[in-house]
Each structure stands twice: as structure tokens, then as C-alpha cells.
């Protein structure tokens, strides 16, 4: 509780130092670019070993885009169809998203398989998108990468970074869940509670307030929540040694960021807790997209420090939310407005 209080205090102090943001940038509305979604099949696409979904800006005007490599729910087993609405919003701001599906649910949890997908992306993706008819202005920046995961896909993203930074500039975790399953039956964990990770990278944790609420009524201890408190969200935030933001959308559930058909299915089956009917899922998707876009634009220096108000001021967000921020634990001289690179070492960073 003391750490959380200190984090909130840090946020409040920072907000007083952030100047006004230009009205030209509004992360909670669609950006200036039309977008294309394309899926690529491994058996008919050169050099590809995974089923891959891609969202990218579709423009004739030159735009250099950073790339998000995303691991979906169930540790990367969920297809891109679930995230169409959300990722089209992100791509409209000049960001490309690549979502491969995992082939081996257990063996691939270390995340190193992402290197094969990244190598394919650097070698083939621009040509494949051009063949699909995307506008000639798209320029893929393969040296500005972000690792992102949803649910147990957050475990995959973190495990990848534990092996090396590569060209990663930041990590974004949507309701991340550690381990292979919420029951904890298979002890595969990315994080050791009480320890920092061995990678220091700017991080954004996007929690849902109902993550820890069981979706199946009356199930008691038989069916756990989709993101139990001890396995999710704060567990990841506490493990990050570099500057990190934690934004909790208070009244939304674990799958409310998905397209309506899939979110409705979760509600119908009671698989996870969901927002009540008074809460608009479209507002939540705008919120998540805005958080992702603001974090990337700031981390790459594409927007100045004023963009942080979208990450740190709940009054600007489309949904009710609480916010925490913690500064770097490895460089006390680093201020919130300072961009920083990913740092990796063999052993966990110590608590100083």
C-alpha cells in the first residue's frame, strides 16, 4: 500500500510540470490515416511459420511507423479477429501492429519464437503489404519495436524481453496474467514477486477494474477470475525497474477491449466479469487505444512531454480510471520527460 501511495504522489507531482498538449493530437479519436488489416497464412506466405494478422496505415503520403508485436489472450492462441476494432484505432495514428498466433502453447511461452516473426517482418512484411495493395507511403521502422500482450500474452511479451532487448523501445501490457493458466497448475512464471526483472524498459500496464472478479456466478473456488490479483496487473508493474505507468479502467472487465461479438460471448458464458450495460465498450476501446498511442508517441519522442497528460490525468480519459506512475529505479537522475533505451543484464536489477 505504501508503494502505491508513493506512486500516486509521484503522478500528482508530475502533472503539475506537464504543459498543455497541442489540440492537433487527440489519442482518443481516430488518427489521420485509413488502415488496412491483412492476415497472412504460413503455408502460402514466403518464409512465414505462424499465422499472422497485421494492421497498418494505408496511405500514399510517406509515414514511418513503429511496430507493435502483440501476443493475444491465452498466451498468444487468440486470433486477430478479436481485436479488429481496437487495433484499427491504433493503426490510424501511424502505428503498425503485427499479431502472430503461437503454435506451441507451452514450449513457446518463453517468447523467443517472436524473433522468427520479427525476422520475417523485416525481410518480407513490406513486400507482402504492397502486394496486398497498401498505400505506397508506408515505411516500416524495424528499429522501433514495442512488445505488447493481453492476458497471458503479457507473460509472453515479458519472457521475450527477459532474453534480450533487441530493438524494443517499450512494453505495453493489457490486463497481463502471469503463468500458463489462472489455476496455477502449470508453474511457468515470468515474474518472481519481490524481484525486479533483468530488463529495464519503459512500461505501460493497462488494467481493468473487474479483472479480479469471477465471471461464473456461484462457482466459488472452482473457477478463478480471469486475472487473479496475485497473478496479474500489479505483479507486472511492481517487477518493472524502469519508469512505468499503471492505468486502471475501474468499471471494465478482462475482455471488454475485444470486438463486440467476442465480448458478448464472454458475457453470455460468464467466462470473465464484464462491465454492466451502463458502460460503453467503445469508450473503453478508445481509452485503451489512446493509452497505447500516447505511450508510443512519447517513448519515441514523436510528441513532446505534454502528451503524458493523457497517461496521467484521469479527467482527460474517456472512462473512469485511476493512475499510478513510478520513476526509474536504476537511474535516479532520470526525469519523467526523458526518453530512455531498453537495458538488459543477466541478473535481475536490484532494489536500491
mmCIF file of C-alpha atoms in Angstrom:
data_model
loop_
_atom_site.group_PDB
_atom_site.id
_atom_site.type_symbol
_atom_site.label_atom_id
_atom_site.label_comp_id
_atom_site.label_asym_id
_atom_site.label_seq_id
_atom_site.Cartn_x
_atom_site.Cartn_y
_atom_site.Cartn_z
ATOM 1 C CA UNK A 1 0.000 0.000 0.000
ATOM 2 C CA UNK A 2 2.852 2.396 0.797
ATOM 3 C CA UNK A 3 4.400 1.833 -2.647
ATOM 4 C CA UNK A 4 1.069 2.510 -4.315
ATOM 5 C CA UNK A 5 0.646 5.717 -2.328
ATOM 6 C CA UNK A 6 4.109 6.875 -3.317
ATOM 7 C CA UNK A 7 3.371 6.088 -6.955
ATOM 8 C CA UNK A 8 0.171 8.113 -6.888
ATOM 9 C CA UNK A 9 2.017 11.010 -5.233
ATOM 10 C CA UNK A 10 4.660 10.899 -7.973
ATOM 11 C CA UNK A 11 1.941 11.164 -10.592
ATOM 12 C CA UNK A 12 0.296 14.137 -8.950
ATOM 13 C CA UNK A 13 3.601 15.991 -8.728
ATOM 14 C CA UNK A 14 4.421 15.288 -12.363
ATOM 15 C CA UNK A 15 1.109 16.518 -13.642
ATOM 16 C CA UNK A 16 1.913 19.973 -12.307
ATOM 17 C CA UNK A 17 5.029 20.064 -14.508
ATOM 18 C CA UNK A 18 3.377 18.947 -17.764
ATOM 19 C CA UNK A 19 2.469 21.836 -20.093
ATOM 20 C CA UNK A 20 -0.707 21.905 -22.164
ATOM 21 C CA UNK A 21 -0.964 19.451 -25.047
ATOM 22 C CA UNK A 22 -1.481 20.634 -28.603
ATOM 23 C CA UNK A 23 -5.056 20.299 -29.799
ATOM 24 C CA UNK A 24 -3.691 18.735 -33.001
ATOM 25 C CA UNK A 25 -3.128 15.414 -31.215
ATOM 26 C CA UNK A 26 -6.131 13.627 -29.694
ATOM 27 C CA UNK A 27 -5.300 9.994 -28.933
ATOM 28 C CA UNK A 28 -8.906 9.147 -28.038
ATOM 29 C CA UNK A 29 -10.186 9.839 -31.544
ATOM 30 C CA UNK A 30 -9.240 8.073 -34.760
ATOM 31 C CA UNK A 31 -5.974 9.316 -36.212
ATOM 32 C CA UNK A 32 -5.369 10.818 -39.668
ATOM 33 C CA UNK A 33 -4.743 7.545 -41.556
ATOM 34 C CA UNK A 34 -7.010 4.997 -43.142
ATOM 35 C CA UNK A 35 -5.975 1.492 -42.152
ATOM 36 C CA UNK A 36 -5.600 -1.910 -43.738
ATOM 37 C CA UNK A 37 -5.971 -5.273 -41.997
ATOM 38 C CA UNK A 38 -4.381 -8.287 -43.632
ATOM 39 C CA UNK A 39 -3.839 -11.842 -42.413
ATOM 40 C CA UNK A 40 -1.001 -13.973 -43.717
ATOM 41 C CA UNK A 41 -1.086 -17.772 -43.761
ATOM 42 C CA UNK A 42 2.128 -19.727 -43.189
ATOM 43 C CA UNK A 43 1.550 -22.322 -45.888
ATOM 44 C CA UNK A 44 1.176 -19.742 -48.684
ATOM 45 C CA UNK A 45 3.383 -16.866 -47.461
ATOM 46 C CA UNK A 46 7.121 -16.866 -48.106
ATOM 47 C CA UNK A 47 9.264 -17.532 -45.039
ATOM 48 C CA UNK A 48 6.368 -17.461 -42.561
ATOM 49 C CA UNK A 49 5.942 -20.113 -39.851
ATOM 50 C CA UNK A 50 2.996 -18.580 -37.977
ATOM 51 C CA UNK A 51 -0.475 -17.295 -38.782
ATOM 52 C CA UNK A 52 -0.059 -13.501 -38.623
ATOM 53 C CA UNK A 53 -2.537 -10.597 -38.541
ATOM 54 C CA UNK A 54 -1.295 -7.114 -39.471
ATOM 55 C CA UNK A 55 -2.893 -3.677 -39.123
ATOM 56 C CA UNK A 56 -1.107 -0.769 -40.797
ATOM 57 C CA UNK A 57 -1.739 2.792 -42.016
ATOM 58 C CA UNK A 58 -2.931 2.754 -45.624
ATOM 59 C CA UNK A 59 -1.576 5.969 -47.115
ATOM 60 C CA UNK A 60 0.147 7.307 -50.205
ATOM 61 C CA UNK A 61 1.791 10.037 -48.124
ATOM 62 C CA UNK A 62 5.077 8.885 -46.552
ATOM 63 C CA UNK A 63 4.726 7.813 -42.916
ATOM 64 C CA UNK A 64 7.344 5.877 -40.950
ATOM 65 C CA UNK A 65 5.623 3.634 -38.439
ATOM 66 C CA UNK A 66 6.878 1.916 -35.303
ATOM 67 C CA UNK A 67 5.798 -1.713 -34.999
ATOM 68 C CA UNK A 68 3.965 -3.410 -32.150
ATOM 69 C CA UNK A 69 4.489 -7.161 -31.858
ATOM 70 C CA UNK A 70 1.453 -8.417 -29.983
ATOM 71 C CA UNK A 71 0.683 -11.677 -28.178
ATOM 72 C CA UNK A 72 -3.060 -12.134 -27.743
ATOM 73 C CA UNK A 73 -5.054 -13.793 -24.977
ATOM 74 C CA UNK A 74 -4.402 -17.358 -23.804
ATOM 75 C CA UNK A 75 -0.696 -16.785 -24.277
ATOM 76 C CA UNK A 76 -0.913 -15.950 -27.965
ATOM 77 C CA UNK A 77 -3.534 -18.508 -29.015
ATOM 78 C CA UNK A 78 -6.273 -15.941 -29.716
ATOM 79 C CA UNK A 79 -6.556 -14.708 -33.334
ATOM 80 C CA UNK A 80 -6.557 -11.121 -34.541
ATOM 81 C CA UNK A 81 -10.293 -11.243 -35.277
ATOM 82 C CA UNK A 82 -10.920 -10.491 -31.601
ATOM 83 C CA UNK A 83 -9.062 -7.156 -31.688
ATOM 84 C CA UNK A 84 -10.109 -5.645 -35.027
ATOM 85 C CA UNK A 85 -11.789 -2.509 -33.674
ATOM 86 C CA UNK A 86 -9.083 -1.690 -31.135
ATOM 87 C CA UNK A 87 -6.118 -2.168 -33.459
ATOM 88 C CA UNK A 88 -7.680 -0.255 -36.347
ATOM 89 C CA UNK A 89 -7.854 2.725 -33.984
ATOM 90 C CA UNK A 90 -4.191 2.352 -33.014
ATOM 91 C CA UNK A 91 -3.044 1.928 -36.624
ATOM 92 C CA UNK A 92 -4.897 5.098 -37.644
ATOM 93 C CA UNK A 93 -2.319 7.062 -35.621
ATOM 94 C CA UNK A 94 0.585 5.825 -37.758
ATOM 95 C CA UNK A 95 1.436 2.594 -35.926
ATOM 96 C CA UNK A 96 1.720 -0.921 -37.377
ATOM 97 C CA UNK A 97 0.570 -3.925 -35.314
ATOM 98 C CA UNK A 98 1.771 -7.462 -36.009
ATOM 99 C CA UNK A 99 -0.034 -10.262 -34.181
ATOM 100 C CA UNK A 100 1.314 -13.777 -34.678
ATOM 101 C CA UNK A 101 -0.509 -16.783 -33.238
ATOM 102 C CA UNK A 102 1.514 -19.134 -31.069
ATOM 103 C CA UNK A 103 1.996 -22.688 -32.363
ATOM 104 C CA UNK A 104 3.125 -24.450 -29.175
ATOM 105 C CA UNK A 105 1.117 -23.295 -26.120
ATOM 106 C CA UNK A 106 3.673 -24.495 -23.542
ATOM 107 C CA UNK A 107 7.050 -24.575 -25.301
ATOM 108 C CA UNK A 108 6.598 -21.100 -26.795
ATOM 109 C CA UNK A 109 5.825 -19.373 -23.504
ATOM 110 C CA UNK A 110 9.435 -18.156 -23.334
ATOM 111 C CA UNK A 111 8.636 -15.801 -26.186
ATOM 112 C CA UNK A 112 11.825 -16.340 -28.189
ATOM 113 C CA UNK A 113 9.718 -17.513 -31.155
ATOM 114 C CA UNK A 114 8.900 -13.833 -31.659
ATOM 115 C CA UNK A 115 12.415 -13.402 -33.103
ATOM 116 C CA UNK A 116 11.434 -15.588 -36.060
ATOM 117 C CA UNK A 117 8.353 -13.450 -36.671
ATOM 118 C CA UNK A 118 10.390 -10.245 -36.409
ATOM 119 C CA UNK A 119 12.952 -11.601 -38.872
ATOM 120 C CA UNK A 120 10.143 -12.458 -41.286
ATOM 121 C CA UNK A 121 8.669 -8.973 -40.779
ATOM 122 C CA UNK A 122 11.950 -7.240 -41.565
ATOM 123 C CA UNK A 123 12.539 -9.354 -44.648
ATOM 124 C CA UNK A 124 9.070 -9.807 -46.110
ATOM 125 C CA UNK A 125 6.363 -7.662 -44.496
ATOM 126 C CA UNK A 126 6.728 -4.502 -46.608
ATOM 127 C CA UNK A 127 6.584 -6.518 -49.834
ATOM 128 C CA UNK A 128 3.616 -8.597 -48.648
ATOM 129 C CA UNK A 129 1.655 -5.489 -47.668
ATOM 130 C CA UNK A 130 2.493 -3.845 -51.013
ATOM 131 C CA UNK A 131 1.253 -6.961 -52.821
ATOM 132 C CA UNK A 132 -1.959 -6.685 -50.769
ATOM 133 C CA UNK A 133 -2.463 -3.164 -52.135
ATOM 134 C CA UNK A 134 -1.477 -0.946 -49.217
ATOM 135 C CA UNK A 135 -0.579 2.663 -49.999
ATOM 136 C CA UNK A 136 2.977 3.320 -51.132
ATOM 137 C CA UNK A 137 3.658 5.783 -48.298
ATOM 138 C CA UNK A 138 4.024 3.112 -45.586
ATOM 139 C CA UNK A 139 7.587 2.868 -44.219
ATOM 140 C CA UNK A 140 8.153 0.231 -41.520
ATOM 141 C CA UNK A 141 10.638 1.192 -38.783
ATOM 142 C CA UNK A 142 12.058 -2.165 -37.706
ATOM 143 C CA UNK A 143 14.314 -0.467 -35.148
ATOM 144 C CA UNK A 144 11.382 0.967 -33.157
ATOM 145 C CA UNK A 145 9.541 -2.037 -31.756
ATOM 146 C CA UNK A 146 7.096 -2.447 -28.875
ATOM 147 C CA UNK A 147 6.203 -5.726 -27.188
ATOM 148 C CA UNK A 148 2.548 -5.924 -26.207
ATOM 149 C CA UNK A 149 0.358 -8.623 -24.708
ATOM 150 C CA UNK A 150 -3.183 -9.157 -23.480
ATOM 151 C CA UNK A 151 -3.966 -11.505 -20.598
ATOM 152 C CA UNK A 152 -1.481 -14.429 -20.660
ATOM 153 C CA UNK A 153 0.017 -12.833 -23.772
ATOM 154 C CA UNK A 154 1.590 -10.383 -21.316
ATOM 155 C CA UNK A 155 3.619 -13.291 -19.967
ATOM 156 C CA UNK A 156 4.918 -13.988 -23.497
ATOM 157 C CA UNK A 157 5.899 -10.344 -24.072
ATOM 158 C CA UNK A 158 7.795 -10.176 -20.767
ATOM 159 C CA UNK A 159 9.518 -13.511 -21.324
ATOM 160 C CA UNK A 160 10.745 -12.321 -24.710
ATOM 161 C CA UNK A 161 12.335 -9.241 -23.132
ATOM 162 C CA UNK A 162 13.964 -11.334 -20.409
ATOM 163 C CA UNK A 163 16.113 -12.883 -23.161
ATOM 164 C CA UNK A 164 17.213 -9.614 -24.804
ATOM 165 C CA UNK A 165 16.042 -6.121 -25.703
ATOM 166 C CA UNK A 166 16.509 -6.402 -29.441
ATOM 167 C CA UNK A 167 15.071 -3.212 -30.913
ATOM 168 C CA UNK A 168 12.326 -2.927 -28.298
ATOM 169 C CA UNK A 169 11.627 0.593 -27.018
ATOM 170 C CA UNK A 170 8.780 -0.181 -24.618
ATOM 171 C CA UNK A 171 6.288 -2.752 -23.416
ATOM 172 C CA UNK A 172 2.501 -2.457 -23.162
ATOM 173 C CA UNK A 173 0.545 -4.963 -21.075
ATOM 174 C CA UNK A 174 -3.256 -5.142 -21.188
ATOM 175 C CA UNK A 175 -4.589 -6.922 -18.092
ATOM 176 C CA UNK A 176 -1.467 -9.138 -18.105
ATOM 177 C CA UNK A 177 -1.607 -12.546 -16.407
ATOM 178 C CA UNK A 178 1.475 -14.485 -15.329
ATOM 179 C CA UNK A 179 1.748 -18.250 -15.604
ATOM 180 C CA UNK A 180 0.248 -20.686 -18.068
ATOM 181 C CA UNK A 181 -3.230 -20.853 -16.536
ATOM 182 C CA UNK A 182 -5.212 -18.934 -13.884
ATOM 183 C CA UNK A 183 -5.366 -22.057 -11.700
ATOM 184 C CA UNK A 184 -1.571 -22.094 -11.355
ATOM 185 C CA UNK A 185 -1.489 -25.804 -12.206
ATOM 186 C CA UNK A 186 1.491 -25.448 -14.560
ATOM 187 C CA UNK A 187 4.244 -23.472 -12.757
ATOM 188 C CA UNK A 188 5.579 -21.405 -15.664
ATOM 189 C CA UNK A 189 6.089 -17.840 -14.441
ATOM 190 C CA UNK A 190 7.757 -14.791 -15.955
ATOM 191 C CA UNK A 191 7.965 -12.879 -12.679
ATOM 192 C CA UNK A 192 9.273 -13.621 -9.202
ATOM 193 C CA UNK A 193 7.311 -11.475 -6.730
ATOM 194 C CA UNK A 194 9.585 -9.140 -4.781
ATOM 195 C CA UNK A 195 12.220 -9.059 -7.543
ATOM 196 C CA UNK A 196 12.721 -6.715 -10.447
ATOM 197 C CA UNK A 197 13.099 -8.190 -13.905
ATOM 198 C CA UNK A 198 16.501 -8.330 -15.592
ATOM 199 C CA UNK A 199 15.238 -5.937 -18.292
ATOM 200 C CA UNK A 200 14.608 -2.238 -17.710
ATOM 201 C CA UNK A 201 12.262 -0.782 -20.307
ATOM 202 C CA UNK A 202 9.548 1.918 -20.227
ATOM 203 C CA UNK A 203 6.308 0.104 -19.474
ATOM 204 C CA UNK A 204 2.565 0.702 -19.529
ATOM 205 C CA UNK A 205 0.185 -1.595 -17.627
ATOM 206 C CA UNK A 206 -3.472 -1.215 -18.606
ATOM 207 C CA UNK A 207 -5.616 -2.924 -16.006
ATOM 208 C CA UNK A 208 -9.374 -3.466 -15.939
ATOM 209 C CA UNK A 209 -11.079 -2.900 -12.603
ATOM 210 C CA UNK A 210 -13.050 -6.157 -12.902
ATOM 211 C CA UNK A 211 -10.052 -8.321 -13.814
ATOM 212 C CA UNK A 212 -10.139 -9.995 -10.408
ATOM 213 C CA UNK A 213 -13.921 -10.583 -10.373
ATOM 214 C CA UNK A 214 -15.087 -14.105 -11.180
ATOM 215 C CA UNK A 215 -17.259 -14.318 -14.250
ATOM 216 C CA UNK A 216 -19.097 -17.540 -13.416
ATOM 217 C CA UNK A 217 -21.708 -16.895 -10.756
ATOM 218 C CA UNK A 218 -21.644 -19.111 -7.705
ATOM 219 C CA UNK A 219 -18.594 -21.060 -8.809
ATOM 220 C CA UNK A 220 -16.750 -20.296 -5.610
ATOM 221 C CA UNK A 221 -13.178 -21.562 -5.657
ATOM 222 C CA UNK A 222 -13.782 -23.905 -8.613
ATOM 223 C CA UNK A 223 -13.372 -21.321 -11.385
ATOM 224 C CA UNK A 224 -10.868 -18.489 -10.775
ATOM 225 C CA UNK A 225 -11.089 -14.942 -12.062
ATOM 226 C CA UNK A 226 -9.586 -14.386 -15.499
ATOM 227 C CA UNK A 227 -6.879 -12.232 -13.907
ATOM 228 C CA UNK A 228 -6.470 -13.009 -10.189
ATOM 229 C CA UNK A 229 -4.853 -10.210 -8.214
ATOM 230 C CA UNK A 230 -1.782 -12.205 -7.233
ATOM 231 C CA UNK A 231 -1.134 -13.233 -10.857
ATOM 232 C CA UNK A 232 -1.829 -10.056 -12.797
ATOM 233 C CA UNK A 233 -1.507 -6.281 -13.251
ATOM 234 C CA UNK A 234 0.257 -5.107 -10.050
ATOM 235 C CA UNK A 235 2.530 -8.165 -10.194
ATOM 236 C CA UNK A 236 3.883 -6.898 -13.533
ATOM 237 C CA UNK A 237 4.005 -3.225 -12.564
ATOM 238 C CA UNK A 238 5.979 -3.978 -9.402
ATOM 239 C CA UNK A 239 8.530 -6.034 -11.371
ATOM 240 C CA UNK A 240 9.443 -3.218 -13.773
ATOM 241 C CA UNK A 241 12.680 -1.390 -12.804
ATOM 242 C CA UNK A 242 12.304 1.350 -15.435
ATOM 243 C CA UNK A 243 9.712 4.144 -15.426
ATOM 244 C CA UNK A 244 6.229 2.681 -15.583
ATOM 245 C CA UNK A 245 2.603 3.752 -15.760
ATOM 246 C CA UNK A 246 -0.369 1.829 -14.344
ATOM 247 C CA UNK A 247 -3.826 2.855 -15.586
ATOM 248 C CA UNK A 248 -6.858 1.005 -14.210
ATOM 249 C CA UNK A 249 -10.197 1.388 -16.037
ATOM 250 C CA UNK A 250 -12.320 0.939 -12.950
ATOM 251 C CA UNK A 251 -15.609 -0.410 -14.291
ATOM 252 C CA UNK A 252 -14.473 -2.646 -17.184
ATOM 253 C CA UNK A 253 -13.687 -6.338 -17.454
ATOM 254 C CA UNK A 254 -10.946 -8.565 -18.787
ATOM 255 C CA UNK A 255 -12.409 -8.969 -22.289
ATOM 256 C CA UNK A 256 -14.217 -5.665 -22.754
ATOM 257 C CA UNK A 257 -11.428 -4.477 -25.072
ATOM 258 C CA UNK A 258 -12.421 -7.135 -27.634
ATOM 259 C CA UNK A 259 -14.790 -6.631 -30.557
ATOM 260 C CA UNK A 260 -18.435 -6.740 -29.521
ATOM 261 C CA UNK A 261 -19.211 -10.263 -30.762
ATOM 262 C CA UNK A 262 -16.420 -11.748 -28.651
ATOM 263 C CA UNK A 263 -17.055 -9.513 -25.639
ATOM 264 C CA UNK A 264 -20.745 -10.501 -25.840
ATOM 265 C CA UNK A 265 -19.711 -14.165 -25.906
ATOM 266 C CA UNK A 266 -17.687 -13.670 -22.736
ATOM 267 C CA UNK A 267 -20.686 -12.019 -21.115
ATOM 268 C CA UNK A 268 -23.053 -14.807 -22.266
ATOM 269 C CA UNK A 269 -20.805 -17.597 -20.979
ATOM 270 C CA UNK A 270 -19.763 -15.695 -17.842
ATOM 271 C CA UNK A 271 -16.183 -16.680 -18.647
ATOM 272 C CA UNK A 272 -14.898 -13.371 -17.235
ATOM 273 C CA UNK A 273 -16.585 -10.497 -15.446
ATOM 274 C CA UNK A 274 -17.726 -7.726 -17.806
ATOM 275 C CA UNK A 275 -18.838 -4.111 -17.497
ATOM 276 C CA UNK A 276 -22.514 -3.512 -16.831
ATOM 277 C CA UNK A 277 -24.825 -2.187 -19.541
ATOM 278 C CA UNK A 278 -24.331 1.443 -18.492
ATOM 279 C CA UNK A 279 -20.685 1.307 -19.654
ATOM 280 C CA UNK A 280 -19.886 1.708 -23.341
ATOM 281 C CA UNK A 281 -17.283 -0.731 -24.656
ATOM 282 C CA UNK A 282 -16.491 1.654 -27.499
ATOM 283 C CA UNK A 283 -15.414 4.242 -24.917
ATOM 284 C CA UNK A 284 -13.186 1.607 -23.353
ATOM 285 C CA UNK A 285 -11.585 0.730 -26.683
ATOM 286 C CA UNK A 286 -10.996 4.447 -27.348
ATOM 287 C CA UNK A 287 -9.410 4.651 -23.908
ATOM 288 C CA UNK A 288 -7.091 1.677 -24.491
ATOM 289 C CA UNK A 289 -6.139 2.899 -27.965
ATOM 290 C CA UNK A 290 -5.402 6.371 -26.602
ATOM 291 C CA UNK A 291 -3.182 4.974 -23.854
ATOM 292 C CA UNK A 292 -1.223 2.844 -26.325
ATOM 293 C CA UNK A 293 -0.838 5.685 -28.819
ATOM 294 C CA UNK A 294 0.198 8.281 -26.221
ATOM 295 C CA UNK A 295 2.764 5.945 -24.664
ATOM 296 C CA UNK A 296 4.350 5.124 -28.027
ATOM 297 C CA UNK A 297 4.375 8.724 -29.260
ATOM 298 C CA UNK A 298 6.066 9.873 -26.040
ATOM 299 C CA UNK A 299 8.545 6.993 -25.816
ATOM 300 C CA UNK A 300 9.763 7.618 -29.371
ATOM 301 C CA UNK A 301 9.821 11.404 -28.963
ATOM 302 C CA UNK A 302 7.179 11.857 -31.673
ATOM 303 C CA UNK A 303 5.231 14.051 -29.249
ATOM 304 C CA UNK A 304 6.736 16.192 -26.502
ATOM 305 C CA UNK A 305 6.338 15.646 -22.778
ATOM 306 C CA UNK A 306 2.930 17.302 -22.768
ATOM 307 C CA UNK A 307 1.440 14.112 -24.207
ATOM 308 C CA UNK A 308 1.920 12.496 -20.807
ATOM 309 C CA UNK A 309 -1.173 14.261 -19.538
ATOM 310 C CA UNK A 310 -3.198 11.679 -21.473
ATOM 311 C CA UNK A 311 -1.493 8.914 -19.462
ATOM 312 C CA UNK A 312 -1.589 10.679 -16.115
ATOM 313 C CA UNK A 313 -4.715 12.828 -15.870
ATOM 314 C CA UNK A 314 -7.865 10.692 -15.385
ATOM 315 C CA UNK A 315 -10.090 13.700 -16.105
ATOM 316 C CA UNK A 316 -8.969 13.558 -19.764
ATOM 317 C CA UNK A 317 -9.749 9.855 -20.204
ATOM 318 C CA UNK A 318 -12.965 8.592 -21.855
ATOM 319 C CA UNK A 319 -13.671 6.224 -18.931
ATOM 320 C CA UNK A 320 -13.339 6.345 -15.148
ATOM 321 C CA UNK A 321 -9.803 5.366 -14.241
ATOM 322 C CA UNK A 322 -7.127 5.537 -11.575
ATOM 323 C CA UNK A 323 -3.460 6.174 -12.353
ATOM 324 C CA UNK A 324 -0.106 5.354 -10.798
ATOM 325 C CA UNK A 325 3.370 6.250 -12.002
ATOM 326 C CA UNK A 326 6.778 5.219 -10.686
ATOM 327 C CA UNK A 327 10.125 6.643 -11.818
ATOM 328 C CA UNK A 328 13.172 4.650 -12.836
ATOM 329 C CA UNK A 329 14.656 2.527 -10.048
ATOM 330 C CA UNK A 330 18.023 2.255 -11.793
ATOM 331 C CA UNK A 331 18.681 5.915 -12.618
ATOM 332 C CA UNK A 332 17.517 8.416 -10.003
ATOM 333 C CA UNK A 333 18.596 11.339 -12.214
ATOM 334 C CA UNK A 334 16.196 10.357 -14.997
ATOM 335 C CA UNK A 335 13.129 12.604 -15.097
ATOM 336 C CA UNK A 336 9.722 11.700 -16.466
ATOM 337 C CA UNK A 337 10.225 13.687 -19.684
ATOM 338 C CA UNK A 338 13.479 11.935 -20.548
ATOM 339 C CA UNK A 339 13.354 9.219 -23.197
ATOM 340 C CA UNK A 340 15.360 6.128 -22.302
ATOM 341 C CA UNK A 341 16.522 2.944 -24.005
ATOM 342 C CA UNK A 342 15.872 -0.648 -23.060
ATOM 343 C CA UNK A 343 18.575 -2.050 -20.773
ATOM 344 C CA UNK A 344 19.267 -5.740 -20.239
ATOM 345 C CA UNK A 345 21.500 -7.724 -17.909
ATOM 346 C CA UNK A 346 21.776 -11.385 -16.992
ATOM 347 C CA UNK A 347 20.582 -10.981 -13.399
ATOM 348 C CA UNK A 348 17.538 -9.161 -12.000
ATOM 349 C CA UNK A 349 18.060 -5.460 -11.292
ATOM 350 C CA UNK A 350 18.483 -4.937 -7.544
ATOM 351 C CA UNK A 351 16.193 -2.957 -5.299
ATOM 352 C CA UNK A 352 18.300 0.016 -4.177
#
